[in-house]
CSV table of C-alpha atoms in Angstrom, one decimal:
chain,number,residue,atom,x,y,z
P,1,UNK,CA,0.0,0.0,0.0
P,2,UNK,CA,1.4,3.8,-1.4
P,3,UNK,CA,2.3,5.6,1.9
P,4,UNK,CA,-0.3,9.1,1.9
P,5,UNK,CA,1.2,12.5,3.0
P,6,UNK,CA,-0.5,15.8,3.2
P,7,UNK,CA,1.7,19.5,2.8
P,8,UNK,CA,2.1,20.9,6.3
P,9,UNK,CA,-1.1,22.7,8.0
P,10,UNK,CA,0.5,26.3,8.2
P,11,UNK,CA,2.2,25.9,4.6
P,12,UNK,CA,-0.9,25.5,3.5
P,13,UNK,CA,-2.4,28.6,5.3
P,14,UNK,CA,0.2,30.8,3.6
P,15,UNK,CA,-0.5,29.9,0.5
P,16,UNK,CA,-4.1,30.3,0.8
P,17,UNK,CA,-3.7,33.8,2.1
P,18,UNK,CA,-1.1,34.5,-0.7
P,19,UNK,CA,-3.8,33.0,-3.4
P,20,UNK,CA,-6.5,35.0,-1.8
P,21,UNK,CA,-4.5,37.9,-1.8
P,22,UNK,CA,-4.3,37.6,-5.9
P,23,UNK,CA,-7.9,36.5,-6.2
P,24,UNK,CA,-8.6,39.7,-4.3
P,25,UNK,CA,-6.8,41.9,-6.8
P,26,UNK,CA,-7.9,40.2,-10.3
P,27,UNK,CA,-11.5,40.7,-8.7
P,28,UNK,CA,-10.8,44.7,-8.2
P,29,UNK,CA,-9.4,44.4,-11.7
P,30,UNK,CA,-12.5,42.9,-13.2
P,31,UNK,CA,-14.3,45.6,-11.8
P,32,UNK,CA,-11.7,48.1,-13.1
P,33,UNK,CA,-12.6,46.8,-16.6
P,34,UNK,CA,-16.2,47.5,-15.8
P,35,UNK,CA,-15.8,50.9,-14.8
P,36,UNK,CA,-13.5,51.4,-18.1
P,37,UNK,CA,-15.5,49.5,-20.5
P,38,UNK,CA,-18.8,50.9,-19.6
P,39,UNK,CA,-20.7,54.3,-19.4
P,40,UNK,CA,-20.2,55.6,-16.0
P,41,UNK,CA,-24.0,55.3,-15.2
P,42,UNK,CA,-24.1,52.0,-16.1
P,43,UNK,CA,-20.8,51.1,-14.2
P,44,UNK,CA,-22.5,52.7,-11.4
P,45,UNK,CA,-24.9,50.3,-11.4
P,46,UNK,CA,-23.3,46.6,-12.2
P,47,UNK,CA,-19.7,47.2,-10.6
P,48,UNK,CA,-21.4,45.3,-7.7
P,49,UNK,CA,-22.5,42.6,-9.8
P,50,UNK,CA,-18.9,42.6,-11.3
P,51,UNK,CA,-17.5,41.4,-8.1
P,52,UNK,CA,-20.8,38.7,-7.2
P,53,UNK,CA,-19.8,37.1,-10.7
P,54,UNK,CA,-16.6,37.0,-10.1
P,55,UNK,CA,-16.9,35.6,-7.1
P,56,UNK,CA,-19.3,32.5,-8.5
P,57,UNK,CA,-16.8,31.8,-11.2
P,58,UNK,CA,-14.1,31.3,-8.7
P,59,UNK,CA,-16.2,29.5,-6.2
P,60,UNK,CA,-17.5,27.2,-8.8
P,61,UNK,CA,-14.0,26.6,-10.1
P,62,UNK,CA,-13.0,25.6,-6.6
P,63,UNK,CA,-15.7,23.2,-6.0
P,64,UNK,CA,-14.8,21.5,-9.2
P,65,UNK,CA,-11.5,20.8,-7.9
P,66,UNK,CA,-12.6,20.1,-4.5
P,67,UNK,CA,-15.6,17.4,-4.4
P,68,UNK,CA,-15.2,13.5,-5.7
P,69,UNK,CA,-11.3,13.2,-4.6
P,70,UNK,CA,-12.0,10.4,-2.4
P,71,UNK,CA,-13.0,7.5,-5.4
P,72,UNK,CA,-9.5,8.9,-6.9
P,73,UNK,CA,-7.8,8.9,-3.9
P,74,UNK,CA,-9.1,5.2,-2.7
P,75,UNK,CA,-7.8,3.7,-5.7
P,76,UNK,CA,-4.2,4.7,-5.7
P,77,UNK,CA,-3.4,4.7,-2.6
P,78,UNK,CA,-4.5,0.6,-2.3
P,79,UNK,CA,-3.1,-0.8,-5.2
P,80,UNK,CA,0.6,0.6,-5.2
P,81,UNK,CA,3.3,-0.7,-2.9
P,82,UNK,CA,4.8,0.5,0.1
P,83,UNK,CA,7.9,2.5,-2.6
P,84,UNK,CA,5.2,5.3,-3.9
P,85,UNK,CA,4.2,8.1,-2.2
P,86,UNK,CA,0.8,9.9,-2.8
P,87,UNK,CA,0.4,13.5,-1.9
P,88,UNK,CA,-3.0,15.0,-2.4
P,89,UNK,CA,-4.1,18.5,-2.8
P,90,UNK,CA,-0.4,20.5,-3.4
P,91,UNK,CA,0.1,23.6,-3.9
P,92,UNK,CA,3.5,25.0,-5.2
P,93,UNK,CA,4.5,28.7,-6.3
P,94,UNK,CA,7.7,28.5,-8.6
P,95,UNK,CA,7.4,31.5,-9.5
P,96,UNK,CA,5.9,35.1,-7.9
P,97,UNK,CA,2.3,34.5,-7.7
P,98,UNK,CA,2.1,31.4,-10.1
P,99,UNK,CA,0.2,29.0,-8.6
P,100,UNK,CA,0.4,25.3,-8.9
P,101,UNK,CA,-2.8,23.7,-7.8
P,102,UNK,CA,-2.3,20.0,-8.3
P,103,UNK,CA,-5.0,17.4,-7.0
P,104,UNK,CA,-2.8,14.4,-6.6
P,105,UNK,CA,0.9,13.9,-6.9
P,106,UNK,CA,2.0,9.9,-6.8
P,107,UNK,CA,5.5,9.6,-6.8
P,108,UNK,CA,7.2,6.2,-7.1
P,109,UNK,CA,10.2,4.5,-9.1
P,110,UNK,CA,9.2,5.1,-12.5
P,111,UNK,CA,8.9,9.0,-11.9
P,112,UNK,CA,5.7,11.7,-10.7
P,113,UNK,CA,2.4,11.6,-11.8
P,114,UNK,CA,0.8,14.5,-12.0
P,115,UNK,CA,-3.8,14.2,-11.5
P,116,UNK,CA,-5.8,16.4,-12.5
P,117,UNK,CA,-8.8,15.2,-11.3
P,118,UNK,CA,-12.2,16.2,-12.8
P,119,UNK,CA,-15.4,15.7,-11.6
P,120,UNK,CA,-17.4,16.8,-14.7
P,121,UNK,CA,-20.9,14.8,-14.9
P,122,UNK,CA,-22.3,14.4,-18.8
P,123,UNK,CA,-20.6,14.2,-22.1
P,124,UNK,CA,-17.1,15.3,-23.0
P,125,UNK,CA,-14.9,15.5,-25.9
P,126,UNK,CA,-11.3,17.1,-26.4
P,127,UNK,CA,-9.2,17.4,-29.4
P,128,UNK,CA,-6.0,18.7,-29.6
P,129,UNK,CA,-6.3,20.3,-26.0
P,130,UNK,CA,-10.2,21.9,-27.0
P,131,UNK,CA,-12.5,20.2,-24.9
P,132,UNK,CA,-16.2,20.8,-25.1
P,133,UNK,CA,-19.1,19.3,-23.3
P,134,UNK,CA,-22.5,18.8,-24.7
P,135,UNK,CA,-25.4,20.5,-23.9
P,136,UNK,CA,-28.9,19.3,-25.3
P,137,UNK,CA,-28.0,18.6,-28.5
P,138,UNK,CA,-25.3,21.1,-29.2
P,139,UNK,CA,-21.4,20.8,-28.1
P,140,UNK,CA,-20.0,24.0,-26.3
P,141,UNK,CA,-16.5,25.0,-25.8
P,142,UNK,CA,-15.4,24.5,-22.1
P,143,UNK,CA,-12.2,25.1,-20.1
P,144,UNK,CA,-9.5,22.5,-21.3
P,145,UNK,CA,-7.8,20.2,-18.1
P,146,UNK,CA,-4.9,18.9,-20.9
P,147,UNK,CA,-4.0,22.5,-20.7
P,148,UNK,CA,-4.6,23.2,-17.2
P,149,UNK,CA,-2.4,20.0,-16.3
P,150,UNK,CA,0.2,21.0,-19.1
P,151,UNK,CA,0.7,24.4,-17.1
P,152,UNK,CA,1.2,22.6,-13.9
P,153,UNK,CA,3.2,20.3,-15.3
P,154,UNK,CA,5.8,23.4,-16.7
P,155,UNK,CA,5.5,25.0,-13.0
P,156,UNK,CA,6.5,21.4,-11.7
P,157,UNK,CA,9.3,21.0,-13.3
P,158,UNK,CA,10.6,24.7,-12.8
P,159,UNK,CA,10.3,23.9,-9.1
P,160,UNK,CA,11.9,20.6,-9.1
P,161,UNK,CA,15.1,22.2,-10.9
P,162,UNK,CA,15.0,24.9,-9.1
P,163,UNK,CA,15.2,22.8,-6.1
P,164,UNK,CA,18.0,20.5,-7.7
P,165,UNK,CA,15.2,17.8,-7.5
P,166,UNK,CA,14.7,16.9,-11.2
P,167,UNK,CA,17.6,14.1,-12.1
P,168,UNK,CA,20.1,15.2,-14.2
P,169,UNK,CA,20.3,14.1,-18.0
P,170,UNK,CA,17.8,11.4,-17.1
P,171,UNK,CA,14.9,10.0,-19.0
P,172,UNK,CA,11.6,11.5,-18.6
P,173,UNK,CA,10.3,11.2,-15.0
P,174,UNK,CA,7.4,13.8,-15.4
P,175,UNK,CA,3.7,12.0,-16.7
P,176,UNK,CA,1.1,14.8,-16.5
P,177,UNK,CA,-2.6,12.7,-16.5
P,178,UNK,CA,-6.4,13.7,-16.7
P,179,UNK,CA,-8.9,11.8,-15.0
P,180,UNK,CA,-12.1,11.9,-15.2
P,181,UNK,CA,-14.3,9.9,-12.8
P,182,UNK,CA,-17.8,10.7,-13.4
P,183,UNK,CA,-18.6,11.4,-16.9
P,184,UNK,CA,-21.2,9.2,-19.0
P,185,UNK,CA,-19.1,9.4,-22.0
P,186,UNK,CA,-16.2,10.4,-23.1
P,187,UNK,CA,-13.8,10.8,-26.6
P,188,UNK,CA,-10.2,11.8,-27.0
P,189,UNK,CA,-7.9,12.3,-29.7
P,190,UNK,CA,-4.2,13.9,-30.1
P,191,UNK,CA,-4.4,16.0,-26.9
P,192,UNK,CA,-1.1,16.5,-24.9
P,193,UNK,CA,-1.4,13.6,-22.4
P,194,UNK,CA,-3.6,11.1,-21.6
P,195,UNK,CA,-6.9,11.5,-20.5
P,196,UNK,CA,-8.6,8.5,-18.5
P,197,UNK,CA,-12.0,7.6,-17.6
P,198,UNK,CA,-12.0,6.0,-14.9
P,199,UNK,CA,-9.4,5.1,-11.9
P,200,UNK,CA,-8.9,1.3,-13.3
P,201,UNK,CA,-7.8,2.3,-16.6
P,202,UNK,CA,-5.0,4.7,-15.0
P,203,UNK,CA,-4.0,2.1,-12.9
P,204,UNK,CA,-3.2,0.1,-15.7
P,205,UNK,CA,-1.3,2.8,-17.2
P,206,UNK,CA,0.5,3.3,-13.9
P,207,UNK,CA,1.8,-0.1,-14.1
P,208,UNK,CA,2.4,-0.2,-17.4
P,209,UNK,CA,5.4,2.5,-16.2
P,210,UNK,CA,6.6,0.0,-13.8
P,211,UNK,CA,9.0,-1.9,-16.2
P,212,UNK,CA,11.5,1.2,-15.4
P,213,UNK,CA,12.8,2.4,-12.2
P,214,UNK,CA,14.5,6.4,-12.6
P,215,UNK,CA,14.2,7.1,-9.4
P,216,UNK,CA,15.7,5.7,-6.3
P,217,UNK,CA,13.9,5.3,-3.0
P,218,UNK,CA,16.0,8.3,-1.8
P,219,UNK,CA,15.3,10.2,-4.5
P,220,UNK,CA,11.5,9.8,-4.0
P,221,UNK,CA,11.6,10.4,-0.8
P,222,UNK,CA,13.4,13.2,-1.2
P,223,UNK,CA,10.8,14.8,-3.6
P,224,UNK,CA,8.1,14.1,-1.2
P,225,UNK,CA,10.2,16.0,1.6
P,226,UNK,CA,10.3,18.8,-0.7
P,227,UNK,CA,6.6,19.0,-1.9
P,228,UNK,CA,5.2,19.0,1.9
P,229,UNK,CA,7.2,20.9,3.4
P,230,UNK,CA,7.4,23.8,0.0
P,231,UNK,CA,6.7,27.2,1.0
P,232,UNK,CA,6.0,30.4,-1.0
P,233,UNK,CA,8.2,31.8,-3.6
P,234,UNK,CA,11.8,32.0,-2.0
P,235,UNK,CA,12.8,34.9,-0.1
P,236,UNK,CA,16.5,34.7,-0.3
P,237,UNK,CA,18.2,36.5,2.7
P,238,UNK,CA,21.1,38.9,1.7
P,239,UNK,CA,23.4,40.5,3.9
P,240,UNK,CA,24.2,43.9,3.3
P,241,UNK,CA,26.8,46.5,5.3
P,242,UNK,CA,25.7,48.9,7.4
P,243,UNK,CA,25.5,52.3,5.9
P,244,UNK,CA,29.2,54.2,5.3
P,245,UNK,CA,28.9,56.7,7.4
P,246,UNK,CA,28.1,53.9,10.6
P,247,UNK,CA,31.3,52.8,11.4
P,248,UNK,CA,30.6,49.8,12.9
P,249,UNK,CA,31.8,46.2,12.1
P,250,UNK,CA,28.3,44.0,12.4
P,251,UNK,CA,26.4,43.8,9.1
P,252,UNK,CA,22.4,44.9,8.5
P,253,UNK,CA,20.1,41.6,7.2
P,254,UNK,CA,17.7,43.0,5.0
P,255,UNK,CA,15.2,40.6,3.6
P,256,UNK,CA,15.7,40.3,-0.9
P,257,UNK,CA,13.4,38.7,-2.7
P,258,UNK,CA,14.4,38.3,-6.4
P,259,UNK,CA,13.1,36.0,-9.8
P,260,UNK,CA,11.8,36.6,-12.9
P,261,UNK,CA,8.1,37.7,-13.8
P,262,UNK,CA,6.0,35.9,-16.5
P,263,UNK,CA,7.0,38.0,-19.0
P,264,UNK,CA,10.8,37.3,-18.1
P,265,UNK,CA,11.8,40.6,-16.5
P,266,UNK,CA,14.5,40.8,-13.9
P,267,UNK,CA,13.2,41.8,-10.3
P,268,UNK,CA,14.0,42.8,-6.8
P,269,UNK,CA,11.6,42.5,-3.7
P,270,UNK,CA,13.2,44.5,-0.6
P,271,UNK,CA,11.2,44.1,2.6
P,272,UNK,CA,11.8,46.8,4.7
P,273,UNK,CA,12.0,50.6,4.8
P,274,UNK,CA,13.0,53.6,2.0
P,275,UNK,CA,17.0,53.4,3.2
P,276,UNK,CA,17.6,49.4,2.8
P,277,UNK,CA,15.9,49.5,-0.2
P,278,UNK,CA,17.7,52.3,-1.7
P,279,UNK,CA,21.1,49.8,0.3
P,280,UNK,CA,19.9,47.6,-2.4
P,281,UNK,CA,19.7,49.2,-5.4
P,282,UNK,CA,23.0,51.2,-5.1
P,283,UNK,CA,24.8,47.4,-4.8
P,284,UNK,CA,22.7,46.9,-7.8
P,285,UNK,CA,23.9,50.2,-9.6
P,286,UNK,CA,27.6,49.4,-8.5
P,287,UNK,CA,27.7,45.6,-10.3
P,288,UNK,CA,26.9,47.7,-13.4
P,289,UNK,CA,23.2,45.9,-13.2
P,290,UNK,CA,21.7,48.7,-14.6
P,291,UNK,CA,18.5,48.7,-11.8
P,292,UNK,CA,15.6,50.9,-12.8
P,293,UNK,CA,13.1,53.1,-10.8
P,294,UNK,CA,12.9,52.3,-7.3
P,295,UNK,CA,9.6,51.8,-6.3
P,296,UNK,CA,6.9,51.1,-3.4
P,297,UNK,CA,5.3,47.6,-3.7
P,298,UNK,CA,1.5,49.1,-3.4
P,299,UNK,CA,0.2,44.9,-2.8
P,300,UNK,CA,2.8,44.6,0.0
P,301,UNK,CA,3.4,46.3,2.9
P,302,UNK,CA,6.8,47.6,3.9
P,303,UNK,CA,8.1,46.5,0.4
P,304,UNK,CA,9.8,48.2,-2.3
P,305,UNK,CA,11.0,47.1,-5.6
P,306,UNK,CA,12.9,47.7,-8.8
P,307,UNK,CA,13.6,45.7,-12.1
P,308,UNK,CA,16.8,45.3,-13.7
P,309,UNK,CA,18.9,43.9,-16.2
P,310,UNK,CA,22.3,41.8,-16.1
P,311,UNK,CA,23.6,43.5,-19.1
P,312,UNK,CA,26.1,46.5,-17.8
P,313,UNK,CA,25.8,49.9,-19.0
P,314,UNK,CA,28.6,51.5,-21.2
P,315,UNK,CA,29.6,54.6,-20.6
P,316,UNK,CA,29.6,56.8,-22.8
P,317,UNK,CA,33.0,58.1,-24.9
P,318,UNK,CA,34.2,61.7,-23.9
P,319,UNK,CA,33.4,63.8,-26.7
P,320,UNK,CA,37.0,64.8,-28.7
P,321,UNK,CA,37.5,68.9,-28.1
């Protein structure tokens, strides 16, 4: 029987309050875009509605994730030995504010399995990652779980190598999956990974990995350390010297945060007040980093930050008299 682990109580309550934090802001957003895209009588009127159907999509998003784990859950953890490790509901953030919501995590010798779980009750079809679900007699587009479990399964990885988890120039050890456990019918073709119907038939498919071991019994127990006891984005702890004119011989911890957003820009995080942050972005300016505009992190408090690039600045050539 798989051995079942759960991510720590209070990891879990930071990243709920750092996910809520988000969901707050895209809903202020949304209503933004209401006040923008509509007359201002009429955005008078429905900004309040903005934020109710906001709310509903996200709440009904969540309960999708939420309910029928336990069939899922009941068949996994019976049927593997004692080697695999299953890890239900994780949540990850490789990178600032990218969330990886992932229902169940099975870990064993032939590598991770990555479940997206789904719920759905009716008729189903995806193609080439474009799912749609019938209704009546007509098919309607619907949100794609290939592409949802692809995403997580990029975010995985990030965070394993950033961890110095994924194996070096090994074989593939990643196997993103969709399951479906209550649908009345269901039809796939050329999508991304494979999607199952039913816990049996990814079982078989689970097995059917068996015939290769990549990773070692340290190794996954060594990821499963990792995943349960994962916190939010890094903060990396720099230590800075005190300010010149404090002659003093004991250095000043100021709390960095740095990474790359979505789009790939360079950043610094500096918790703490005006004068550490401005500690920071002199060092920046002195390693010829080229740090721009030093700014106040409005969605944190006591936080300030700057972007920057790793490509020095050239002075410029004394003009000839």
């Amino acid at each position: 029987m798989a051995r079942l682990m759960r991510q720590k109580r209070e990891i879990k309550e930071l990243f709920r309050e750092k996910i809520m934090e988000k969901v707050n802001r895209e809903k202020e957003n949304f209503k933004q875009r209401v006040s923008e895209e509509l007359p201002s009588w009429l955005s008078w009127a429905t900004k309040p509605l903005a934020g109710i159907v906001f709310d509903l999509r996200h709440n009904s998003d969540i309960e999708k994730g939420d309910t029928g784990e336990s069939k899922a859950i009941l068949g996994f953890w019976t049927i593997l030995p004692k080697e695999w490790i299953l890890i239900n509901d994780v949540v990850l953030e490789p990178e600032p504010e990218e969330f990886a919501q992932i229902d169940h995590v099975l870990i064993g010798p032939p590598g991770v399995f990555l479940i997206e779980t789904k719920t759905w009750d009716g008729a189903f079809q995806g193609h080439k990652d474009k799912w749609k679900r019938k209704q009546g007699n007509t098919w309607v587009r619907c949100g794609s779980p290939t592409q949802q479990n692809e995403r997580h399964a990029r975010l995985f990885k990030k965070w394993m190598e950033d961890h110095k988890l994924y194996p070096a120039a090994s074989e593939q050890i990643l196997f993103p999956v969709v399951l479906f456990t209550h649908a009345k019918w269901l039809r796939v073709e050329d999508c991304s990974m494979p999607v199952f119907d039913s816990v049996i038939a990814l079982s078989l498919y689970i097995r059917s990995k068996t015939k290769v071991n990549v990773l070692s019994l340290d190794q996954i127990d060594n990821i499963a350390d990792a995943i349960i006891n994962a916190k939010p984005f890094t903060t990396i702890q720099s230590e800075l010297p005190e300010p010149k004119e404090n002659n003093t011989d004991t250095d000043n911890k100021i709390q960095v945060q740095s990474g790359k957003t979505k789009n790939g820009r360079l950043f610094v995080k500096i918790l703490g007040n005006e004068e550490e942050a401005r500690q920071v972005w002199e060092r920046y300016k002195e390693e010829g980093k080229n740090p721009g505009q030093l700014s106040v992190d409005k969605f944190s408090p006591n936080a300030w930050f700057f972007y920057y690039t790793d490509s020095p600045v050239l002075s410029k050539k004394p003009e000839k008299e």
